[in-house]
Coordinates of C-alpha atoms and ligand atoms in Angstrom, one line a residue:
M1 CA 78.9 99.3 73.4
A2 CA 82.3 100.7 74.6
I3 CA 83.3 99.6 78.1
F4 CA 86.3 101.9 78.9
Y5 CA 88.3 103.1 75.9
D6 CA 86.1 106.2 75.2
N7 CA 86.2 107.2 78.7
P8 CA 87.2 110.9 78.7
A9 CA 89.4 110.6 81.8
L10 CA 91.8 108.3 79.8
R11 CA 92.5 111.2 77.2
D12 CA 94.4 113.1 79.8
Y13 CA 97.2 110.5 80.2
W14 CA 100.3 109.9 78.1
Y15 CA 100.6 106.8 75.8
A16 CA 103.5 105.4 73.9
A17 CA 102.4 105.3 70.3
A18 CA 105.4 104.8 68.2
T19 CA 109.3 104.4 68.2
E20 CA 111.2 107.5 67.2
V21 CA 112.9 105.3 64.6
E22 CA 109.6 104.7 62.8
L23 CA 109.1 108.4 62.0
T24 CA 112.2 108.4 59.8
S25 CA 110.4 106.4 57.0
G26 CA 107.3 108.6 56.6
P27 CA 104.1 109.3 58.3
V28 CA 102.8 106.8 60.9
S29 CA 99.3 105.8 61.4
R30 CA 98.1 104.8 65.0
T31 CA 94.7 104.6 66.6
L32 CA 94.6 105.7 70.3
L33 CA 91.5 105.4 72.5
G34 CA 89.5 105.1 69.1
E35 CA 91.1 108.2 67.7
A36 CA 92.9 107.8 64.3
V37 CA 96.2 109.7 64.5
V38 CA 99.0 110.6 62.2
I39 CA 102.5 111.0 63.4
Y40 CA 105.5 112.7 61.7
K41 CA 108.6 114.7 62.3
D42 CA 108.4 118.3 61.3
P43 CA 111.3 120.5 59.8
D44 CA 112.6 121.2 63.3
G45 CA 112.8 117.4 64.1
K46 CA 109.9 117.8 66.4
A47 CA 107.3 114.9 66.6
I48 CA 103.8 116.1 65.5
A49 CA 100.6 114.1 66.2
A50 CA 97.3 115.1 64.8
P51 CA 94.0 113.6 63.8
D52 CA 94.5 111.5 60.8
R53 CA 92.0 113.6 58.7
C54 CA 93.2 116.2 56.4
P55 CA 91.4 119.5 57.2
H56 CA 90.6 120.0 53.4
R57 CA 88.5 116.9 52.6
Q58 CA 89.4 114.4 55.4
A59 CA 91.7 112.2 53.6
P60 CA 93.9 110.1 55.9
L61 CA 97.1 112.1 56.2
S62 CA 99.0 108.9 57.0
A63 CA 98.6 107.8 53.4
G64 CA 100.5 110.7 52.3
T65 CA 104.3 111.4 52.4
V66 CA 106.8 113.4 54.4
D67 CA 109.0 115.6 52.3
R68 CA 111.9 117.1 54.4
G69 CA 109.7 117.4 57.4
V70 CA 106.6 118.5 55.6
L71 CA 103.6 116.2 55.5
V72 CA 102.0 116.1 52.2
C73 CA 98.4 115.0 51.8
C74 CA 98.0 112.4 49.0
Y75 CA 94.6 113.8 47.8
H76 CA 95.3 117.5 46.8
G77 CA 98.9 117.9 48.0
W78 CA 98.3 120.4 50.8
R79 CA 101.5 120.6 52.8
F80 CA 101.7 120.8 56.7
G81 CA 105.0 121.8 58.3
E82 CA 106.3 123.1 61.5
G83 CA 103.8 122.5 64.4
G84 CA 101.3 121.1 61.9
K85 CA 100.9 124.5 60.1
C86 CA 99.5 124.4 56.6
V87 CA 102.4 125.9 54.6
A88 CA 101.1 125.5 51.0
I89 CA 98.1 124.7 48.9
P90 CA 99.1 123.7 45.5
S91 CA 95.7 124.6 43.9
A92 CA 95.7 128.2 45.3
A93 CA 97.4 131.1 43.5
P94 CA 100.3 132.7 45.4
G95 CA 99.2 135.1 47.9
I96 CA 95.9 133.4 48.6
P97 CA 95.7 133.0 52.4
I98 CA 95.5 129.7 54.1
P99 CA 92.1 129.2 55.5
K100 CA 92.1 129.6 59.3
N101 CA 90.9 126.0 59.8
G102 CA 93.4 124.7 57.3
H103 CA 96.1 123.9 60.0
L104 CA 96.4 120.6 62.0
K105 CA 95.1 120.7 65.4
C106 CA 98.0 118.8 67.1
F107 CA 98.0 116.8 70.3
E108 CA 100.5 117.0 73.1
T109 CA 103.5 115.1 72.0
E110 CA 106.8 114.2 73.7
V111 CA 109.8 112.0 72.7
R112 CA 111.1 110.2 75.7
Y113 CA 112.9 106.7 76.0
G114 CA 113.2 106.6 72.2
L115 CA 109.3 106.6 71.9
V116 CA 106.8 109.1 70.9
W117 CA 104.3 109.7 73.7
I118 CA 100.8 111.3 72.9
C119 CA 98.2 112.8 75.1
L120 CA 94.9 113.4 73.4
G121 CA 93.6 115.7 76.0
N122 CA 95.3 117.8 78.8
P123 CA 98.0 115.9 80.5
V124 CA 97.3 115.4 84.2
T125 CA 100.5 113.5 85.0
D126 CA 104.0 113.3 83.5
I127 CA 105.4 110.4 81.6
P128 CA 106.8 108.0 84.3
K129 CA 110.3 108.6 85.3
I130 CA 113.0 106.0 84.7
G131 CA 116.0 107.1 86.6
Q132 CA 118.3 104.6 84.6
E133 CA 117.7 106.7 81.4
D134 CA 120.2 109.3 82.8
D135 CA 122.7 106.9 84.3
G136 CA 125.7 106.3 81.9
A137 CA 126.1 102.7 83.5
F138 CA 122.9 101.7 81.7
R139 CA 122.1 101.3 78.2
R140 CA 118.5 101.5 76.5
I141 CA 117.1 98.9 74.3
N142 CA 114.0 99.8 72.4
N143 CA 111.5 97.3 70.8
P144 CA 108.9 97.7 68.1
V145 CA 105.3 98.8 68.7
N146 CA 103.0 95.7 68.0
L147 CA 99.3 95.2 67.9
W148 CA 97.9 92.7 70.2
K149 CA 94.3 91.5 69.8
V150 CA 94.0 91.7 73.7
S151 CA 92.2 94.3 75.8
A152 CA 94.6 96.6 77.6
T153 CA 92.9 95.7 80.8
R154 CA 94.0 92.1 80.5
M155 CA 97.6 93.1 79.4
T156 CA 98.1 95.2 82.5
D157 CA 96.6 92.6 84.7
N158 CA 99.0 90.0 83.2
F159 CA 102.1 92.2 83.5
L160 CA 101.4 92.7 87.2
D161 CA 101.0 89.0 87.8
I162 CA 103.9 86.7 88.6
A163 CA 101.8 83.5 89.3
H164 CA 101.7 82.8 85.7
F165 CA 105.4 82.6 85.2
P166 CA 105.8 78.8 85.8
W167 CA 102.9 78.1 83.3
V168 CA 103.1 80.6 80.6
H169 CA 106.8 81.1 80.5
R170 CA 108.0 77.4 80.6
G171 CA 109.6 78.1 77.2
T172 CA 111.8 80.9 78.6
F173 CA 112.5 81.6 82.2
G174 CA 109.5 80.0 84.0
N175 CA 110.4 77.4 86.6
S176 CA 107.7 74.7 86.6
Q177 CA 108.9 73.6 90.1
R178 CA 108.3 76.8 91.8
T179 CA 104.6 77.9 91.7
L180 CA 104.2 79.3 95.2
V181 CA 104.0 83.2 95.4
E182 CA 105.1 84.6 98.7
K183 CA 103.0 87.0 100.5
I184 CA 102.7 90.2 98.6
K185 CA 103.1 93.6 100.3
L186 CA 102.2 96.6 98.3
R187 CA 103.8 99.9 98.6
D188 CA 105.0 103.0 96.7
L189 CA 108.2 101.7 95.0
D190 CA 109.1 105.3 94.2
D191 CA 107.2 108.4 93.2
D192 CA 105.8 106.8 90.0
F193 CA 105.2 103.3 90.7
Y194 CA 103.1 101.3 93.2
G195 CA 103.7 97.6 93.6
Y196 CA 105.8 94.9 95.4
E197 CA 109.1 93.4 95.6
Y198 CA 109.8 89.6 95.5
G199 CA 112.5 87.0 94.9
V200 CA 112.3 84.5 92.1
I201 CA 114.5 81.4 91.2
A202 CA 114.2 81.5 87.4
E203 CA 115.2 78.8 85.0
N204 CA 118.4 79.9 82.9
P205 CA 118.3 77.9 79.7
P206 CA 121.0 78.8 77.1
S207 CA 118.6 81.2 75.4
A208 CA 118.5 83.2 78.7
S209 CA 122.2 83.3 79.5
L210 CA 122.8 86.5 77.4
T211 CA 120.1 88.3 79.4
S212 CA 121.0 87.0 82.8
G213 CA 124.8 87.2 82.2
Q214 CA 125.3 83.7 83.8
D215 CA 125.4 80.2 82.6
T216 CA 124.2 78.3 85.7
T217 CA 121.0 76.2 85.4
D218 CA 119.0 78.8 87.3
T219 CA 119.4 82.2 88.7
S220 CA 118.1 84.1 91.7
R221 CA 116.6 87.3 90.9
H222 CA 115.4 90.2 93.2
M223 CA 112.5 91.8 91.4
T224 CA 110.0 94.5 91.9
T225 CA 106.7 95.1 89.8
G226 CA 104.6 98.1 89.9
F227 CA 102.1 100.1 87.9
N228 CA 101.6 103.7 87.0
L229 CA 98.0 104.4 85.8
P230 CA 96.3 103.8 83.6
F231 CA 98.3 101.0 81.8
T232 CA 102.0 101.2 82.5
V233 CA 103.9 98.6 84.3
R234 CA 107.5 98.5 85.4
S235 CA 109.3 95.3 86.4
T236 CA 112.9 95.5 87.7
I237 CA 115.2 92.5 88.0
E238 CA 118.4 92.4 89.9
Y239 CA 120.7 89.4 89.8
S240 CA 123.0 88.4 92.5
T241 CA 125.9 89.6 90.3
G242 CA 124.6 93.2 90.5
L243 CA 123.3 93.1 87.0
Q244 CA 120.0 95.0 86.6
H245 CA 117.5 94.7 83.9
I246 CA 114.7 97.1 84.0
L247 CA 111.6 96.5 81.9
L248 CA 109.1 99.2 81.1
L249 CA 105.9 97.5 79.7
L250 CA 103.8 100.0 77.8
T251 CA 100.1 99.2 76.8
T252 CA 98.2 101.8 74.6
P253 CA 94.5 100.9 74.1
I254 CA 93.2 101.1 70.5
D255 CA 89.7 100.1 71.7
D256 CA 88.4 97.9 74.2
L257 CA 89.6 94.7 72.7
T258 CA 92.9 95.6 71.1
A259 CA 96.0 97.5 72.1
Y260 CA 99.5 98.2 71.1
F261 CA 102.4 96.9 73.1
T262 CA 105.9 98.0 73.3
F263 CA 108.6 97.6 75.9
V264 CA 111.9 99.3 76.8
V265 CA 114.8 97.7 78.6
W266 CA 117.6 99.4 80.5
R267 CA 120.6 97.3 81.6
N268 CA 123.9 98.0 83.3
D269 CA 125.7 95.3 81.4
D270 CA 129.1 95.4 79.6
F271 CA 127.4 96.5 76.4
R272 CA 129.2 93.8 74.4
V273 CA 126.1 92.0 73.0
S274 CA 124.3 93.9 70.5
A275 CA 120.9 95.5 71.5
E276 CA 119.1 93.4 68.9
D277 CA 120.5 90.1 70.2
M278 CA 119.9 91.1 73.7
A279 CA 116.3 91.9 72.9
Q280 CA 115.4 88.5 71.5
F281 CA 114.8 86.7 74.8
D282 CA 112.5 89.4 76.3
R283 CA 110.6 89.5 72.9
M284 CA 110.1 85.7 73.2
I285 CA 108.7 86.2 76.7
G286 CA 106.3 88.9 75.4
E287 CA 105.1 86.4 72.7
E288 CA 104.4 83.8 75.4
D289 CA 102.1 86.4 77.1
R290 CA 100.5 87.5 73.8
T291 CA 99.7 83.9 72.9
M292 CA 98.1 83.3 76.3
L293 CA 96.2 86.4 76.4
E294 CA 94.8 86.3 72.9
K295 CA 92.9 83.2 74.0
I296 CA 90.9 85.2 76.5
P297 CA 88.0 87.2 75.0
G298 CA 86.6 90.5 76.2
V299 CA 87.6 93.2 78.7
L300 CA 88.8 92.2 82.2
P301 CA 85.8 92.7 84.5
F302 CA 86.2 95.9 86.7
S303 CA 84.1 94.8 89.5
Q304 CA 86.1 93.2 92.3
G305 CA 83.6 90.4 92.9
A306 CA 83.4 89.3 89.3
L307 CA 86.7 87.5 89.4
A308 CA 88.0 84.9 91.9
S309 CA 91.2 86.1 93.3
T310 CA 93.8 84.9 95.6
Q311 CA 96.7 86.7 97.4
S312 CA 99.0 86.7 94.3
D313 CA 96.5 88.9 92.5
K314 CA 96.8 91.6 95.1
A315 CA 98.7 94.1 92.8
S316 CA 96.2 93.6 90.0
A317 CA 93.3 94.2 92.5
A318 CA 94.9 97.4 93.7
W319 CA 95.5 98.6 90.1
R320 CA 91.9 97.7 89.1
L321 CA 90.5 99.6 92.1
R322 CA 92.5 102.8 91.2
L323 CA 91.7 102.5 87.5
T324 CA 87.9 102.1 88.3
Q325 CA 88.2 105.3 90.5
L326 CA 90.0 107.0 87.5
L327 CA 87.3 106.1 85.2
D328 CA 84.6 106.8 87.7
L329 CA 83.1 103.5 87.4
D330 CA 80.9 101.5 89.8
Q331 CA 83.2 99.4 91.9
T332 CA 80.7 96.9 93.1
Ligands
LIG401 S1 92.0 116.1 51.4 FE1 94.0 116.6 51.8 S2 94.6 118.0 50.3 FE2 92.6 117.7 49.9
LIG402 FE1 104.3 87.1 81.5

């Protein structure tokens, strides 16, 4: 039985589904909240997302091709162009009208931060705003969309948690000497994110020096971590040198137990190191989290009393409470 992913309230939020770059090589197949979706770029260059079922005989459209912005079904060759409109039926004589239900019923779609965002219902919020996107001092680095065999609930809980740094991230930046988490004070970090700020002394091994811009053995970071419902987390890092590293961690539930993960980075560095090289260290950190979380089965319990928590879990508790309210679940 589904626990959360088929909750209708979740359909009214935006989810990152694909990188814009993926759409250049044909139709993309994704499953969001249990719904199979095909994504392609139409002749106007607009990203289109629709149920991955041809209106004709329900073949998966993602198994077809994209011909100059026209999605071609692999079964009988029906062609879908601008805005998902059926523009040609090869078996029909010229002049025969397209059936009224022969067009794709498209979902709301936006391209932002190099990603295609989809809302399956009627959006009740905007895509979270990242001010650095419009700041010329920053560059954006995108990363692939990967499938994790982890519940979206456990991923968001993990991304809000800093107590695992010295344990899970020993291979990257985690400092095994500093396990204590200072008292957490939650507040609105800005209009879109609710969370906390804190200081961290992080290991700075040679593999981290590209990211930190320093070659000392450790670095002092001022950080914030906050969430935007339902499953988005932003972490900001500011080094004592003024270098900022903003991470947008995006989790898109496929179902209760699997999810897509991608992240976007903004940095005000000198742009000398390639985006690909710069991304490597953060990708290693993500792999450390995935390896840990794939060991934990099931959905994170929603009820507050079901888990033993301590003060370092405060942000996760606040997120869980707000998520249960959004889902209209029993909070006891
Ligand atoms: S099922 Fe797509 S064209 Fe027939
Ligand atoms: Fe982590």
